[in-house]
PDB file of C-alpha atoms in Angstrom:
ATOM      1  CA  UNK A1229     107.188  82.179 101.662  1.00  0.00           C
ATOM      2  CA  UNK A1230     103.990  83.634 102.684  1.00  0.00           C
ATOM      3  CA  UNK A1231     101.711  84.803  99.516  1.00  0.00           C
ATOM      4  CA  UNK A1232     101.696  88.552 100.654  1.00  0.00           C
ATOM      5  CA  UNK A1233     105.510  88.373 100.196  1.00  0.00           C
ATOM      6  CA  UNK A1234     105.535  86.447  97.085  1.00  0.00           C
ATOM      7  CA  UNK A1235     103.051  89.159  95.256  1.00  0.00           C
ATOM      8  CA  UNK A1236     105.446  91.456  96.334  1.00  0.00           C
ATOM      9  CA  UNK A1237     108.324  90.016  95.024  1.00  0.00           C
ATOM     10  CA  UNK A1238     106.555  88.909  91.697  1.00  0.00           C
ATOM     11  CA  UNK A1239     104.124  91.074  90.655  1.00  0.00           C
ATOM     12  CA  UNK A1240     106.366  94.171  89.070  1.00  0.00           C
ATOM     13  CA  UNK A1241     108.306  91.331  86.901  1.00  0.00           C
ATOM     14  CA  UNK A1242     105.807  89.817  86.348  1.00  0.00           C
ATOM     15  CA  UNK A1243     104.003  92.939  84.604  1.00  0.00           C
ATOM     16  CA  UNK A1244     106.423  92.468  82.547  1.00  0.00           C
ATOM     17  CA  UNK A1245     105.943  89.290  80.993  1.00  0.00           C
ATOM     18  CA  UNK A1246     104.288  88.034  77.696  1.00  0.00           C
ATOM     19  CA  UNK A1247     102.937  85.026  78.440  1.00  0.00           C
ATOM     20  CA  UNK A1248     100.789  82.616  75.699  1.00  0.00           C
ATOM     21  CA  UNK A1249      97.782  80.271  77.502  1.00  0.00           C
ATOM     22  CA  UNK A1250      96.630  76.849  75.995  1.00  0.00           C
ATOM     23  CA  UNK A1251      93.438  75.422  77.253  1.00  0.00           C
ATOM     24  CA  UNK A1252      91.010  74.109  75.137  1.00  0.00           C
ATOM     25  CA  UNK A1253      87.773  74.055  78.089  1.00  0.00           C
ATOM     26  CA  UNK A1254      86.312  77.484  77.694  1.00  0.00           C
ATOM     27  CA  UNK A1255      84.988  77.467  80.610  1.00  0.00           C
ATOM     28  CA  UNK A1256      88.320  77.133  82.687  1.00  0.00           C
ATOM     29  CA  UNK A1257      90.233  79.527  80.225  1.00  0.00           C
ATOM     30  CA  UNK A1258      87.483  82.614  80.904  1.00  0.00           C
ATOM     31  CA  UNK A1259      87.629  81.596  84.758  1.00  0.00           C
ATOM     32  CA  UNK A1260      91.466  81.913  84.654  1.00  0.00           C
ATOM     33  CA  UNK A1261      92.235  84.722  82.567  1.00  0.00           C
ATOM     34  CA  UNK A1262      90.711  87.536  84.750  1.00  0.00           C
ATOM     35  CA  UNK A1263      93.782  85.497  87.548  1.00  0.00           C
ATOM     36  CA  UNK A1264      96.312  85.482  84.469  1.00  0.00           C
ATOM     37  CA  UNK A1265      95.457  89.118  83.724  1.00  0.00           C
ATOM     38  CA  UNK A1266      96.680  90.512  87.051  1.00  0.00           C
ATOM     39  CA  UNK A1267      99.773  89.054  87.291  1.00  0.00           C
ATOM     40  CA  UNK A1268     101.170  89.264  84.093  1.00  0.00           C
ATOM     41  CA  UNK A1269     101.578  91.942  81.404  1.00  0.00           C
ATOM     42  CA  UNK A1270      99.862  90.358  78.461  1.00  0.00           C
ATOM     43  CA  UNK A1271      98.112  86.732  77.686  1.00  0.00           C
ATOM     44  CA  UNK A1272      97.924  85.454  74.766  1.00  0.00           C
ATOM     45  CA  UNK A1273      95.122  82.297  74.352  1.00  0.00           C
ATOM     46  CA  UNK A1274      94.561  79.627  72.053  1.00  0.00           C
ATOM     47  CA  UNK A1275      92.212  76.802  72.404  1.00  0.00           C
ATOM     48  CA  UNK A1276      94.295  73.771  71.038  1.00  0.00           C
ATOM     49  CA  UNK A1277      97.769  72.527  70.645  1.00  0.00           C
ATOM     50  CA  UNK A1278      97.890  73.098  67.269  1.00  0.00           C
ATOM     51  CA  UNK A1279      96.389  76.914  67.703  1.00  0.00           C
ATOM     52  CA  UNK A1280      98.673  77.141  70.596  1.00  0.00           C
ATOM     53  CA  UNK A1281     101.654  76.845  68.023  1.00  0.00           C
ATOM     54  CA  UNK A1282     100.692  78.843  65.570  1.00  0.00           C
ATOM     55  CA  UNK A1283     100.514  82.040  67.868  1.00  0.00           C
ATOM     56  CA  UNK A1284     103.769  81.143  69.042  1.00  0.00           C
ATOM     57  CA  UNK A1285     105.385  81.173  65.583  1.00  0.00           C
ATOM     58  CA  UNK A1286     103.102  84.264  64.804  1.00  0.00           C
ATOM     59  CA  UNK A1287     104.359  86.159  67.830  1.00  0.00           C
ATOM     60  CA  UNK A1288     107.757  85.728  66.932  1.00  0.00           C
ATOM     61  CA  UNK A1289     107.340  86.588  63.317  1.00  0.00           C
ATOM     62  CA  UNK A1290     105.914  90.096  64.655  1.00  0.00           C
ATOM     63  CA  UNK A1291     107.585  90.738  66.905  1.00  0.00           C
ATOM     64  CA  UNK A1292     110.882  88.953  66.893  1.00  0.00           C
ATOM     65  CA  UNK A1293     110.674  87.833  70.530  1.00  0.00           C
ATOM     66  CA  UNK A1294     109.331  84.443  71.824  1.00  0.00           C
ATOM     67  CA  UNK A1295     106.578  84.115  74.862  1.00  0.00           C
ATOM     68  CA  UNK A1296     108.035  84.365  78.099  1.00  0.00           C
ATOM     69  CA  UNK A1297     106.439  81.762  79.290  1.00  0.00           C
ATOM     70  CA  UNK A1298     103.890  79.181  77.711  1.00  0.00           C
ATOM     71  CA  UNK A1299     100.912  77.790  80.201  1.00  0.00           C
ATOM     72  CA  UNK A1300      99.310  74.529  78.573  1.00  0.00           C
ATOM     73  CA  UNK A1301      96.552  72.239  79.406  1.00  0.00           C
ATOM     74  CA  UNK A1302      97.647  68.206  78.489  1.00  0.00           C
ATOM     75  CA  UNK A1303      94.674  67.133  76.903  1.00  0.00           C
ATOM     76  CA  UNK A1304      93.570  68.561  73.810  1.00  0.00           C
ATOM     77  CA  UNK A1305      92.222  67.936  70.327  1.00  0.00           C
ATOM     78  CA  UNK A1306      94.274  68.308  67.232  1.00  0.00           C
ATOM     79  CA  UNK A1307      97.283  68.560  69.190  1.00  0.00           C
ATOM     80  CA  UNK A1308      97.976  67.625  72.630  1.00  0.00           C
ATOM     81  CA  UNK A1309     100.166  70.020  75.237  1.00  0.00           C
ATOM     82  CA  UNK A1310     102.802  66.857  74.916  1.00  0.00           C
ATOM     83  CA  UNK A1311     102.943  67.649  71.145  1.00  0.00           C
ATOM     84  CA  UNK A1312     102.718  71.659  71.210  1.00  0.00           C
ATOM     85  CA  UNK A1313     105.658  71.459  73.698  1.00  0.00           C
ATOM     86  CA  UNK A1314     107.945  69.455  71.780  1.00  0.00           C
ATOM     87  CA  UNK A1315     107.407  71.778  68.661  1.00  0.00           C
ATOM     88  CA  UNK A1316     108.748  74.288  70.857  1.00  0.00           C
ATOM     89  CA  UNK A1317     111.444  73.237  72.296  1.00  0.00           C
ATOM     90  CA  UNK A1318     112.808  71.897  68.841  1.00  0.00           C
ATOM     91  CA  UNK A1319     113.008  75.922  67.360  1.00  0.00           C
ATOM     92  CA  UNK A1320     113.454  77.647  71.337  1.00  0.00           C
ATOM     93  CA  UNK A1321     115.413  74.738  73.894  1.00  0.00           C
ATOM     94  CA  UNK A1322     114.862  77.434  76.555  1.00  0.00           C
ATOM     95  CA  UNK A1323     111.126  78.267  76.623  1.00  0.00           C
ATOM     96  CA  UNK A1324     109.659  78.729  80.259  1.00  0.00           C
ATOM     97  CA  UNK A1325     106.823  76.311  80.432  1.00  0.00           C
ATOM     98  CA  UNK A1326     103.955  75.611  83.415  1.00  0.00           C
ATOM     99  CA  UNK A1327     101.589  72.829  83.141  1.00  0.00           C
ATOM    100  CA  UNK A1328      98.081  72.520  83.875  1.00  0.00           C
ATOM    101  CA  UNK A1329      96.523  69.293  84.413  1.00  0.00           C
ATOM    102  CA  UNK A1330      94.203  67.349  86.843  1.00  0.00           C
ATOM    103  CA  UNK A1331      95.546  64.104  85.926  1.00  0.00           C
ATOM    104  CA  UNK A1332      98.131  62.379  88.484  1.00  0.00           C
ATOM    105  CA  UNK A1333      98.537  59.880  85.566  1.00  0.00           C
ATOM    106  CA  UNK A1334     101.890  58.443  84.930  1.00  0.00           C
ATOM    107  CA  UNK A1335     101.307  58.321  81.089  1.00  0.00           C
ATOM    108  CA  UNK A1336     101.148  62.250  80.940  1.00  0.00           C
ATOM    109  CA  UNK A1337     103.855  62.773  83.392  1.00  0.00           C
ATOM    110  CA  UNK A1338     106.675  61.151  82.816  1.00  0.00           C
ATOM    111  CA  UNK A1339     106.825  62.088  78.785  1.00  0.00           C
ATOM    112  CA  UNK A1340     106.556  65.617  80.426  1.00  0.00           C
ATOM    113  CA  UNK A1341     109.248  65.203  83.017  1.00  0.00           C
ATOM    114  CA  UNK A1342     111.679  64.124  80.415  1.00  0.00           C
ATOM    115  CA  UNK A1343     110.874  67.258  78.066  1.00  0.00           C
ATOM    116  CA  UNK A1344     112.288  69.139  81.573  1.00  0.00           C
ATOM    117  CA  UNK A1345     109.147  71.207  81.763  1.00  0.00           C
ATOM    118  CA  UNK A1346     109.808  74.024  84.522  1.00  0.00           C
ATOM    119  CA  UNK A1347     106.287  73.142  86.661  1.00  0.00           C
ATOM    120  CA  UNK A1348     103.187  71.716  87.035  1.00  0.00           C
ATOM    121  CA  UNK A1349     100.088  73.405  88.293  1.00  0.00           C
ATOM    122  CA  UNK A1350      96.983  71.108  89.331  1.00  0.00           C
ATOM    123  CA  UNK A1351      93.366  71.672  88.443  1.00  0.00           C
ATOM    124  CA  UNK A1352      91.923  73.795  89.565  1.00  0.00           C
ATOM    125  CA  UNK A1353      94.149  76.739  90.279  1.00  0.00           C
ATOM    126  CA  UNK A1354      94.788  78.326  93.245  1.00  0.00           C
ATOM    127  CA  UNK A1355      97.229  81.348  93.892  1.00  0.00           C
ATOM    128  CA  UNK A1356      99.510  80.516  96.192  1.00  0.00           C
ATOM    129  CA  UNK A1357     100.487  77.760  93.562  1.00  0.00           C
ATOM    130  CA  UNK A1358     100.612  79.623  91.111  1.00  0.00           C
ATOM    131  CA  UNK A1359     102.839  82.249  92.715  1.00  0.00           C
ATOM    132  CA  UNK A1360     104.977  79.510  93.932  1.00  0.00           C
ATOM    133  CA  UNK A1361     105.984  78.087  91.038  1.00  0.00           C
ATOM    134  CA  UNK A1362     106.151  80.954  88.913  1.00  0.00           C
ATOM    135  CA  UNK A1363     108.840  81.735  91.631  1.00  0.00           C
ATOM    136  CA  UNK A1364     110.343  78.581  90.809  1.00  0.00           C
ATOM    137  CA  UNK A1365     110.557  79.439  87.258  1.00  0.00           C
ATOM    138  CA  UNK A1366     111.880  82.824  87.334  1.00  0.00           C
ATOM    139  CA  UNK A1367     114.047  82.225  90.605  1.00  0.00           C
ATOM    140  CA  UNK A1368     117.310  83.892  88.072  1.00  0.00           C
ATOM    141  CA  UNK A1369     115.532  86.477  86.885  1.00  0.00           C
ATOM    142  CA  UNK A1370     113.932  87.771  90.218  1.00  0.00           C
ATOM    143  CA  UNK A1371     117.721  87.495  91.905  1.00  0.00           C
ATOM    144  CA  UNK A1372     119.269  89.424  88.671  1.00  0.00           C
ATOM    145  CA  UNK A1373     116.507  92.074  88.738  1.00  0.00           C
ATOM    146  CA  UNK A1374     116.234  92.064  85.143  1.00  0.00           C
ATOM    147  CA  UNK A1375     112.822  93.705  83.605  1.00  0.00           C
ATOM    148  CA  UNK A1376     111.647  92.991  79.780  1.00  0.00           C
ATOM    149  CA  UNK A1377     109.492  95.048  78.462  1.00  0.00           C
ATOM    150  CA  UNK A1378     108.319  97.058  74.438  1.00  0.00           C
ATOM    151  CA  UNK A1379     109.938  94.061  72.480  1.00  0.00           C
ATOM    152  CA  UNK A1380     113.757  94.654  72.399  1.00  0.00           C
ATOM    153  CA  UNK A1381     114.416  96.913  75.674  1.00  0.00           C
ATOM    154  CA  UNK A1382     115.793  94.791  78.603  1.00  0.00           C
ATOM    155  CA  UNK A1383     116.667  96.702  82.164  1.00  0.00           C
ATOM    156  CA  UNK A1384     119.626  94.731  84.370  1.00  0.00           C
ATOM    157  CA  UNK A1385     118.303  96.433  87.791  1.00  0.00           C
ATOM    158  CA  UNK A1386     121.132  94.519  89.560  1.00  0.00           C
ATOM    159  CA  UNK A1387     123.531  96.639  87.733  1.00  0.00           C
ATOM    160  CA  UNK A1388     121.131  99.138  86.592  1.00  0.00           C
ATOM    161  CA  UNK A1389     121.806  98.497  82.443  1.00  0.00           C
ATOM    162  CA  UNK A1390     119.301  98.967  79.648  1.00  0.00           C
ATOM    163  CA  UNK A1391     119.774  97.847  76.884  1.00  0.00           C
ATOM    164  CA  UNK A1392     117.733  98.017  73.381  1.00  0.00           C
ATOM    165  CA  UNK A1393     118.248  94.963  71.921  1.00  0.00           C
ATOM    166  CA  UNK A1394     121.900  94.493  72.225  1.00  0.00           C
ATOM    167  CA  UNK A1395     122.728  98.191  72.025  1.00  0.00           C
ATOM    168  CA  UNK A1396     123.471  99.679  75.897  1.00  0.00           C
ATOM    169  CA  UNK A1397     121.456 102.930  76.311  1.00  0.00           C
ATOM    170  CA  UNK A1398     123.276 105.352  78.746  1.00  0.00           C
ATOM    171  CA  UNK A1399     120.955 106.228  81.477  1.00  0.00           C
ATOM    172  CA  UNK A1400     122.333 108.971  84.251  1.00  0.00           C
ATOM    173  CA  UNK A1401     121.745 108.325  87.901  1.00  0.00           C
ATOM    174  CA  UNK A1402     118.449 110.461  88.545  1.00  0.00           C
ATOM    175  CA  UNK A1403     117.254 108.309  85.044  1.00  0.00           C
ATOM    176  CA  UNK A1404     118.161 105.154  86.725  1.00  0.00           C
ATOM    177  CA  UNK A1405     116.379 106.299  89.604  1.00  0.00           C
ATOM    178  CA  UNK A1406     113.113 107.056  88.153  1.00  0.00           C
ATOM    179  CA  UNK A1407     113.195 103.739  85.978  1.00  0.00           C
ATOM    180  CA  UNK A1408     113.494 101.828  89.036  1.00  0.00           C
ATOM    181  CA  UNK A1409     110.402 103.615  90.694  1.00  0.00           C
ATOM    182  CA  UNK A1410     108.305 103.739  87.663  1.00  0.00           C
ATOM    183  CA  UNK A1411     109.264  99.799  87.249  1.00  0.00           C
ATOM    184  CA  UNK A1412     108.138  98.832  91.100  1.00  0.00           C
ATOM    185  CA  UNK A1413     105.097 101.131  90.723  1.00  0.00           C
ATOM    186  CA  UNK A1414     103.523  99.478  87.629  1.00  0.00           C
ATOM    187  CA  UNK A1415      99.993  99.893  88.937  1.00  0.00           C
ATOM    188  CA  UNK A1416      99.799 103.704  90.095  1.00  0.00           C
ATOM    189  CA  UNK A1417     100.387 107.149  88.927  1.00  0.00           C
ATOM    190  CA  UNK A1418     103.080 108.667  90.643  1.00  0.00           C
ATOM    191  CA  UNK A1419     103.009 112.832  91.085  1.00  0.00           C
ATOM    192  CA  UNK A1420     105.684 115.256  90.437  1.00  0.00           C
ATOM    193  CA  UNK A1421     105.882 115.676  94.325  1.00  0.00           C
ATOM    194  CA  UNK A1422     106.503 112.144  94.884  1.00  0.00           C
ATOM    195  CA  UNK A1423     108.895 112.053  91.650  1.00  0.00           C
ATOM    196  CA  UNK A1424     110.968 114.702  93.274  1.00  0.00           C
ATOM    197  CA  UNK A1425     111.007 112.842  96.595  1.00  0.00           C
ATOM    198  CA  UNK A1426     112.008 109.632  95.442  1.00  0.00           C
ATOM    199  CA  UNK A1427     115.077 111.615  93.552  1.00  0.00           C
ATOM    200  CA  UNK A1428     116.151 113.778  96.124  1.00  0.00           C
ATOM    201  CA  UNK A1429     115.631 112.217  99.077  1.00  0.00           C
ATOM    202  CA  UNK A1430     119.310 112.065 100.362  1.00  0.00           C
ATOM    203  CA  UNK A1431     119.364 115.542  99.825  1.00  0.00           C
ATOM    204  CA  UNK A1432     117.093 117.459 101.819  1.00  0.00           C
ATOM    205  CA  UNK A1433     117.969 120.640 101.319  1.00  0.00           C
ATOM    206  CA  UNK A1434     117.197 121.042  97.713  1.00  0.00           C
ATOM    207  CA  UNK A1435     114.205 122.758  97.365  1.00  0.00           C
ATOM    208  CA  UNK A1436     111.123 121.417  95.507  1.00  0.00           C
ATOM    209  CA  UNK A1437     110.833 122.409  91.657  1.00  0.00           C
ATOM    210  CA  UNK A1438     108.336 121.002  89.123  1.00  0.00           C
ATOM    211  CA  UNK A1439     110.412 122.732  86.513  1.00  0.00           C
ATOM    212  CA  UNK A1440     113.608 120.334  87.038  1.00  0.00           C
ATOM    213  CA  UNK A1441     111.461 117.006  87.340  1.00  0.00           C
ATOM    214  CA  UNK A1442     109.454 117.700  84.224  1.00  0.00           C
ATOM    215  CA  UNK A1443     112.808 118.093  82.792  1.00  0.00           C
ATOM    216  CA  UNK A1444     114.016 114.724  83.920  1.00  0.00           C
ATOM    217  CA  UNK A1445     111.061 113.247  82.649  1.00  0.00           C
ATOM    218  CA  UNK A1446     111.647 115.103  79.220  1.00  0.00           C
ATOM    219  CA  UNK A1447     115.175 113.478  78.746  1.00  0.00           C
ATOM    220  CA  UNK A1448     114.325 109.796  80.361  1.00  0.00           C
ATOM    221  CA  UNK A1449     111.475 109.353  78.188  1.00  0.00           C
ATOM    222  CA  UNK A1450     113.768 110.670  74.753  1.00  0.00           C
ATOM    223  CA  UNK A1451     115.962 107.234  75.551  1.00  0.00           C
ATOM    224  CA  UNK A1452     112.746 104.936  76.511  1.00  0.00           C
ATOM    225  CA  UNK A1453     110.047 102.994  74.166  1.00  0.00           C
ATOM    226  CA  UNK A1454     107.584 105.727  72.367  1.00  0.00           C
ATOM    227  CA  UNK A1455     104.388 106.388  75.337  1.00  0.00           C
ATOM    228  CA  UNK A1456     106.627 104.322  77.499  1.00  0.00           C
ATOM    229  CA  UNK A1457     105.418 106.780  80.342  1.00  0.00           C
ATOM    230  CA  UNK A1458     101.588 108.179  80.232  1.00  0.00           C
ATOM    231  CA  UNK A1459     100.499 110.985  82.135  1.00  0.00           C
ATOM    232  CA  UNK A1460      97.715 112.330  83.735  1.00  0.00           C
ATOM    233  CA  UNK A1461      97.284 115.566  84.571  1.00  0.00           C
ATOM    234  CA  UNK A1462      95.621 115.043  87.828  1.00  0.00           C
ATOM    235  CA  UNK A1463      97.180 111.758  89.123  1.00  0.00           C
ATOM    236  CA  UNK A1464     100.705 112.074  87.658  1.00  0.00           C
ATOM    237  CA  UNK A1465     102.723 109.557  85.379  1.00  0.00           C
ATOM    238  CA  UNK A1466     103.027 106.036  85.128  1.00  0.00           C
ATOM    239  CA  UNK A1467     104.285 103.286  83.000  1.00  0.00           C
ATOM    240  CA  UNK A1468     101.940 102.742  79.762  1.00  0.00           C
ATOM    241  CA  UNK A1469     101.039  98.678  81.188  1.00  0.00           C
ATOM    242  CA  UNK A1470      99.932  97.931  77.104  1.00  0.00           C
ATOM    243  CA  UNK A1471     103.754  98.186  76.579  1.00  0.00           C
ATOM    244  CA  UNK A1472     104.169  95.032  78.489  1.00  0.00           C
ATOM    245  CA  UNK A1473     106.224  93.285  77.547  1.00  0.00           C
ATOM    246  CA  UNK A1474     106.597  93.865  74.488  1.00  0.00           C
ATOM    247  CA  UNK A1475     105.729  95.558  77.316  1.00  0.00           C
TER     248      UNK A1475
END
């Protein structure tokens, strides 16, 4: 799949994704970030294994949700990525994890391989990699459509459900509509004219009125996250990205 088409396809989920990164060279985790930074929501680092596990447990003792996913170097002090990992899995089985590593060595591998990491990642890192396994490792959630984001509120785009936590909140079809363009537009503003378009557009005949979309807007963001949607007055509304995904 050709990287154009794979940023596509990723990009708007991946906005949505809380991700925690464990390198303990500097150097490689300020190179990386700005990379990290653009396709995901939020990053969380730590500079050892044994840091690396503490913000996990913190994260979910503030906000009652685990990492999405969890990006680890091997080789670290304290604790190793082998040893962070395993803590994991032992309190969350079904953490998302990505390995970084320049080592082709058998004696880092093969513990890894039977921990049934999701991928590996070699040093140093290059998109189309990246973007191809992250693929790998959200293959489900891409083909269910299904969007994360302020914590507890999930969105089932397939079927067009949201839900805070377990709780289904009752969206009506112009709301559904405007989540969905809101959710594939995460990095522009989006004007009332454009709003209107994307709302109407199988009915051209309705004429244009600010007045009803600001009231759409009124009642869709009454059922969402508080400053789920920001606005600016002269480029229009858009999804609040520090939401992501907890956000």
């Amino acid at each position: 799949m050709a990287e154009t088409t794979l940023l596509q396809q990723l990009i708007p989920y991946c906005k949505t994704l809380k991700v925690l990164y464990v390198e303990d060279h500097k150097e490689n985790q300020l190179a990386s970030m700005p990379l990290f930074e653009d396709i995901f929501g939020r990053v969380i680092t730590a500079d050892n294994g044994k840091e690396g596990f503490s913000c996990y447990i913190n994260e979910h003792s503030d906000t009652g949700c685990y990492f999405d996913l969890v990006i680890t170097d091997i080789q670290m002090p304290q604790i190793n990525g082998i040893h962070m990992i395993e803590s994991i899995y032992k309190i969350n089985p079904d953490q998302k994890t990505l390995i970084l590593s320049a080592y082709q060595n058998e004696e880092y591998l093969i513990p890894l391989i039977n921990l049934t990491v999701n991928g590996f990642i070699k040093k140093p890192l290059m998109l189309d990699e990246i973007l191809c396994q992250l693929h790998k490792i959200f293959k489900k959630e891409l083909e269910r459509g299904e969007y994360t984001f302020a914590q507890s509120y999930r969105y089932d785009a397939q079927n067009k459900r949201l839900f805070n936590a377990e709780q289904e909140i009752m969206l009506t079809q112009n709301e559904t509509k405007l989540l969905d363009l809101f959710l594939n537009n995460t990095q522009q503003y989006l004007s009332v004219e454009q709003i209107f378009d994307h709302l109407f557009f199988d009915n051209p005949l309705k004429d244009f009125s600010s007045h009803s979309i600001h009231g759409i807007l009124k009642r869709f963001k009454s059922k969402m996250p508080e400053n789920f949607i920001v606005n600016n007055k002269t480029l229009g509304y858009k999804i609040n990205e520090s939401l992501y995904p907890h956000q």
